[in-house]
PDB file of C-alpha atoms and ligand atoms in Angstrom:
ATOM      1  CA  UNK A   1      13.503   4.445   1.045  1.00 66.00           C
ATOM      2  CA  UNK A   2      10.340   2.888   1.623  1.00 84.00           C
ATOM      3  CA  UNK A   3       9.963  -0.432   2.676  1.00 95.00           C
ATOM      4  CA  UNK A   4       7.702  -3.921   1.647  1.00 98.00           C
ATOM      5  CA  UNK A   5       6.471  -6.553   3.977  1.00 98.00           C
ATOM      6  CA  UNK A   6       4.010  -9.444   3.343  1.00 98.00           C
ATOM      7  CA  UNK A   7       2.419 -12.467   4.974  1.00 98.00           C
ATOM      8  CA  UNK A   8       0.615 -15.920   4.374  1.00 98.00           C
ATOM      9  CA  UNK A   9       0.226 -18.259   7.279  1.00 98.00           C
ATOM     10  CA  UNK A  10      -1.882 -19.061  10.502  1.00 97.00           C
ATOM     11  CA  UNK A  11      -1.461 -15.807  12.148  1.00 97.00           C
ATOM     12  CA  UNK A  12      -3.947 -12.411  12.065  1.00 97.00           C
ATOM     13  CA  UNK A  13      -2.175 -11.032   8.958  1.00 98.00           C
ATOM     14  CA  UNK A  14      -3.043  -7.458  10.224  1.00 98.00           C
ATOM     15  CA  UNK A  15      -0.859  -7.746  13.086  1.00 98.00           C
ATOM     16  CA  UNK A  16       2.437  -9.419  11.708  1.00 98.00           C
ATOM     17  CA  UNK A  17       2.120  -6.385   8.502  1.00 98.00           C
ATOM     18  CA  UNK A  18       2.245  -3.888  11.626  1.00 98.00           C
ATOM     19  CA  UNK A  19       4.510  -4.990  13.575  1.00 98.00           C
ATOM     20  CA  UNK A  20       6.934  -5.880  10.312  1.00 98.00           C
ATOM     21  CA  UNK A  21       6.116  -2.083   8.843  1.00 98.00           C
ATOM     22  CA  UNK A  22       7.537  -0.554  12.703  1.00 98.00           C
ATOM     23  CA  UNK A  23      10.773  -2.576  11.601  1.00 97.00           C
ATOM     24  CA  UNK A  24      11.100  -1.043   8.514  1.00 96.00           C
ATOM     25  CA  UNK A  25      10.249   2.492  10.066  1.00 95.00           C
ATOM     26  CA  UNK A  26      14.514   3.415  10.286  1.00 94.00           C
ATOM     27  CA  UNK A  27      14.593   3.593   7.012  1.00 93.00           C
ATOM     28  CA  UNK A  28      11.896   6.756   6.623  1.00 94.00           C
ATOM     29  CA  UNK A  29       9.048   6.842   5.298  1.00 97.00           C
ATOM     30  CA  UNK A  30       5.215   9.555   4.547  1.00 97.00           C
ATOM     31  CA  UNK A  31       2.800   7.142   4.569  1.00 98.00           C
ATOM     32  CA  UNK A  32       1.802   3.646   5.169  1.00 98.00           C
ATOM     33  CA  UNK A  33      -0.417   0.534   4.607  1.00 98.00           C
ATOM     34  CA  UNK A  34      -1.734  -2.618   4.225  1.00 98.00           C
ATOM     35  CA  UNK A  35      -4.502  -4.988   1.998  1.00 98.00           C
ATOM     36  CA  UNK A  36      -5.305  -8.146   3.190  1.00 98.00           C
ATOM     37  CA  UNK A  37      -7.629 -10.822   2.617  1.00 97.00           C
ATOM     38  CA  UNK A  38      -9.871 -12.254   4.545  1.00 96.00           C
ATOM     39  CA  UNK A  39     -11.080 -15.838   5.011  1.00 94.00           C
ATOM     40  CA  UNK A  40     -14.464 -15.319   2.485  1.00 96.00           C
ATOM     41  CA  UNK A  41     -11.646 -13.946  -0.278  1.00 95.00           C
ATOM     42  CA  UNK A  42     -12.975 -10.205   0.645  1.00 96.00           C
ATOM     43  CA  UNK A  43     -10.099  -7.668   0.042  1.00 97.00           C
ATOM     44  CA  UNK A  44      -9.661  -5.000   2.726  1.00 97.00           C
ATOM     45  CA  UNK A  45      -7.518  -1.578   2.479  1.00 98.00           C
ATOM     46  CA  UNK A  46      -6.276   0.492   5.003  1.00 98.00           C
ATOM     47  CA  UNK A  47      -4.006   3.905   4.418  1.00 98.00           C
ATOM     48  CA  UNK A  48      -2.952   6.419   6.473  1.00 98.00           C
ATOM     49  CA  UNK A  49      -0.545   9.399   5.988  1.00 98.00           C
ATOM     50  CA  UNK A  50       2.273   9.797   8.621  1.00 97.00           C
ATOM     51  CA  UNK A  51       3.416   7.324  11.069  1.00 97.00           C
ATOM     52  CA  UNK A  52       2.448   3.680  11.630  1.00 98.00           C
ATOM     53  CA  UNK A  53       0.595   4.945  14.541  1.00 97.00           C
ATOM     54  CA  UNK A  54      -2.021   6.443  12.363  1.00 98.00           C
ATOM     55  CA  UNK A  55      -2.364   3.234  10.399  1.00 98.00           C
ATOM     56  CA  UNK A  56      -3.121   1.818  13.746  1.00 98.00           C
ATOM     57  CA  UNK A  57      -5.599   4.127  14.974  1.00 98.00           C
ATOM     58  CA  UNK A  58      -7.649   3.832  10.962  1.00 98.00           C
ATOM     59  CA  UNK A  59      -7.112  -0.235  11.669  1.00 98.00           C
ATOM     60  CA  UNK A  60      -8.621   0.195  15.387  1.00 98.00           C
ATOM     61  CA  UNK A  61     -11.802   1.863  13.958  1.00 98.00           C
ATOM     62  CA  UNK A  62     -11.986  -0.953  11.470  1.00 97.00           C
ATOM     63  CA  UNK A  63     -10.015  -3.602  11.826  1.00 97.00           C
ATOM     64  CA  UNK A  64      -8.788  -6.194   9.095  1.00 97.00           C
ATOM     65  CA  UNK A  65      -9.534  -9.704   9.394  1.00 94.00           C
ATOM     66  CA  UNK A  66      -7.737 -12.695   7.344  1.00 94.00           C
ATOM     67  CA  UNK A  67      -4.237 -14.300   7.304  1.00 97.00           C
ATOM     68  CA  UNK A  68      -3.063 -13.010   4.147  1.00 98.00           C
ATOM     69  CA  UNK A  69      -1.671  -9.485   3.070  1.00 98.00           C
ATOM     70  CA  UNK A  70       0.382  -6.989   1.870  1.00 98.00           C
ATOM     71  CA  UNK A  71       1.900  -3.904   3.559  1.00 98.00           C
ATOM     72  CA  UNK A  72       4.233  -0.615   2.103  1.00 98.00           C
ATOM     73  CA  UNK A  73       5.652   2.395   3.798  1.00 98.00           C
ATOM     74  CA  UNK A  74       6.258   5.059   1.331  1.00 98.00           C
ATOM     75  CA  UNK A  75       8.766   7.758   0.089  1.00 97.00           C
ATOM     76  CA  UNK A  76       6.872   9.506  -2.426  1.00 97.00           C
ATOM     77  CA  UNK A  77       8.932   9.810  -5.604  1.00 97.00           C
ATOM     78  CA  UNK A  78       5.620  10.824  -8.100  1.00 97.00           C
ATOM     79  CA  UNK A  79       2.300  12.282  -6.066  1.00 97.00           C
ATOM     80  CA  UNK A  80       1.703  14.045  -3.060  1.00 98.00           C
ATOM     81  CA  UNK A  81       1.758  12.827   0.302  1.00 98.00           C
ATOM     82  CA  UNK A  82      -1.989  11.647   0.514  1.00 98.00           C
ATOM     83  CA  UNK A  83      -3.831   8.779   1.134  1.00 98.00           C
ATOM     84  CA  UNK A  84      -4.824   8.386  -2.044  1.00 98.00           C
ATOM     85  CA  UNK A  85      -0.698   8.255  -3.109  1.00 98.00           C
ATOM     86  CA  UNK A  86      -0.075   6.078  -0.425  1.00 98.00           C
ATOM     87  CA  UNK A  87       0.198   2.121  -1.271  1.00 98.00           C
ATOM     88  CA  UNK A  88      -1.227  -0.129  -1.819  1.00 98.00           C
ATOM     89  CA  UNK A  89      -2.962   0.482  -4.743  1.00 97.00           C
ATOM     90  CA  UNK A  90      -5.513  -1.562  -6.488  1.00 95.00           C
ATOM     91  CA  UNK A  91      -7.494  -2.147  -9.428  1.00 89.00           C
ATOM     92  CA  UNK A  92     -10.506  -4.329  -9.098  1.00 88.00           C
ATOM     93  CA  UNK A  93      -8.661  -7.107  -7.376  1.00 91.00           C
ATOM     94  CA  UNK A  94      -4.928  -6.725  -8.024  1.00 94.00           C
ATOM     95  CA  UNK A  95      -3.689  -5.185  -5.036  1.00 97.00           C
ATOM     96  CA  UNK A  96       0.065  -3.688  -5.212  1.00 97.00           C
ATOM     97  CA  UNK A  97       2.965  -2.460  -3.194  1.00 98.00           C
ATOM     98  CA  UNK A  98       5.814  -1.177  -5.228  1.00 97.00           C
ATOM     99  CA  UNK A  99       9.237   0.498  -4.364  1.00 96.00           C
ATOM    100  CA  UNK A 100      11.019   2.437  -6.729  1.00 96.00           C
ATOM    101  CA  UNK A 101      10.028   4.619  -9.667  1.00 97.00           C
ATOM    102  CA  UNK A 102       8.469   3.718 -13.050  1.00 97.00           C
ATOM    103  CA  UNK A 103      10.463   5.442 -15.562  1.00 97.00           C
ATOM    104  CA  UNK A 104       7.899   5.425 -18.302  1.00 97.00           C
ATOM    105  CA  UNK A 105       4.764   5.756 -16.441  1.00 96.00           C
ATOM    106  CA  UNK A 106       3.520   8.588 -18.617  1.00 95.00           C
ATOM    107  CA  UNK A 107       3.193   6.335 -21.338  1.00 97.00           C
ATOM    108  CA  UNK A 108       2.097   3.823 -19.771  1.00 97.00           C
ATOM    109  CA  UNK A 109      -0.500   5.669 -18.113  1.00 95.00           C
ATOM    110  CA  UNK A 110      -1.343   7.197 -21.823  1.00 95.00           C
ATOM    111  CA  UNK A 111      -1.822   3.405 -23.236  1.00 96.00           C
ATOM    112  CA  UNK A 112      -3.940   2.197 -20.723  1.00 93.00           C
ATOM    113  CA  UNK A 113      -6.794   4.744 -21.529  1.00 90.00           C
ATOM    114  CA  UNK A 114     -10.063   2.758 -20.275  1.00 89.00           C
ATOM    115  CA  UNK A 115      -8.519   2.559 -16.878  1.00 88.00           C
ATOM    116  CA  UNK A 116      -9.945   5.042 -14.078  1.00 88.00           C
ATOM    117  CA  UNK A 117      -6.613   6.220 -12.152  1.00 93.00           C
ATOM    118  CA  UNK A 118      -7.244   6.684  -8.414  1.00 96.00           C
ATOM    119  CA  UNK A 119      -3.743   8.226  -7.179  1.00 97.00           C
ATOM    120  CA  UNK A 120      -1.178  10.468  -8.680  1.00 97.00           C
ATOM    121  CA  UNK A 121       1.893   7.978  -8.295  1.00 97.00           C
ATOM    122  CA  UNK A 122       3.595   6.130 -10.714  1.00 97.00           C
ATOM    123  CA  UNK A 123       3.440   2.714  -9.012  1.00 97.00           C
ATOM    124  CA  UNK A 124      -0.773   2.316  -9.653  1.00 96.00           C
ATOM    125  CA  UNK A 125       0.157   1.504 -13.796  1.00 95.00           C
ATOM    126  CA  UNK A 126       1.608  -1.743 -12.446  1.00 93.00           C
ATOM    127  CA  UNK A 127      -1.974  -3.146 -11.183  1.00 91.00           C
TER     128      UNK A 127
HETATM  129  N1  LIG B   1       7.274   5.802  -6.849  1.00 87.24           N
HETATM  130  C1  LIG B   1       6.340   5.296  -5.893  1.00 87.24           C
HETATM  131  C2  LIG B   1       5.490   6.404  -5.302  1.00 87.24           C
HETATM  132  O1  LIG B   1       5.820   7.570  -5.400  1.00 87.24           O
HETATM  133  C3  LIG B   1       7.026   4.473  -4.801  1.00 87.24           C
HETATM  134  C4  LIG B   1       7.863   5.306  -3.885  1.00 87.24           C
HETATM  135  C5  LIG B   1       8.587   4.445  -2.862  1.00 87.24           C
HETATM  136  O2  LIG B   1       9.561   3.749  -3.236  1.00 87.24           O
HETATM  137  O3  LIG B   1       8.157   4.483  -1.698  1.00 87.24           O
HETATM  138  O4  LIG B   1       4.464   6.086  -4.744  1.00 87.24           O
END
């Protein structure tokens, strides 16, 4: 089961996505990580494969500014465990965290045939 946190308000958004991802870390996970936004609108990504603590150490080399983002840990159901599986996903600006699986993502992914798929999962025909 993988598990969805998010955050608007006053606070570095980095930090409350961390700490709320460790509280979701009972309920298992492969990989994790966040997007946020910071205050100039800029969107930033940060992945990692394995535990929250390797999210931290990618997030200590470059860490996120901004009081706004999203944040996933992930069970793969469709992909590999890679960071390129690992949410959230993006394109151009939609940024996405999804639990569950996409039933018809095949033809989905079929329909949509100008887009340039960056992971193997299911979850990326949503953005
Ligand atoms: N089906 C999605 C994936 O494989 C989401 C899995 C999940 O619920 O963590 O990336």
């Amino acid at each position: 089961m993988c598990g969805i946190v998010g955050y608007v308000g006053d606070r570095p958004a980095q930090d409350v996505l961390i700490s709320g991802l460790k509280r979701l870390e009972y309920r298992g996970y492969d990989s994790a990580g966040i997007a946020t936004l910071d205050d100039d609108s800029e969107p930033h990504l940060a992945r990692s494969v394995g535990k929250i603590a390797e999210l931290e150490k990618v997030l200590s080399i470059k860490p996120h500014d901004g009081k706004l983002g999203i944040g996933h840990t992930r069970w793969a159901t469709h992909g590999g465990v890679t960071v390129k599986n690992a949410h959230p996903h993006n394109v151009g600006d939609v940024f996405l965290v999804h639990n569950g699986i996409i039933e018809n993502f095949r033809e989905l992914k079929a329909a949509l045939k100008d887009v340039d798929f960056k992971s193997d999962t299911d979850s990326e025909v949503l953005a």
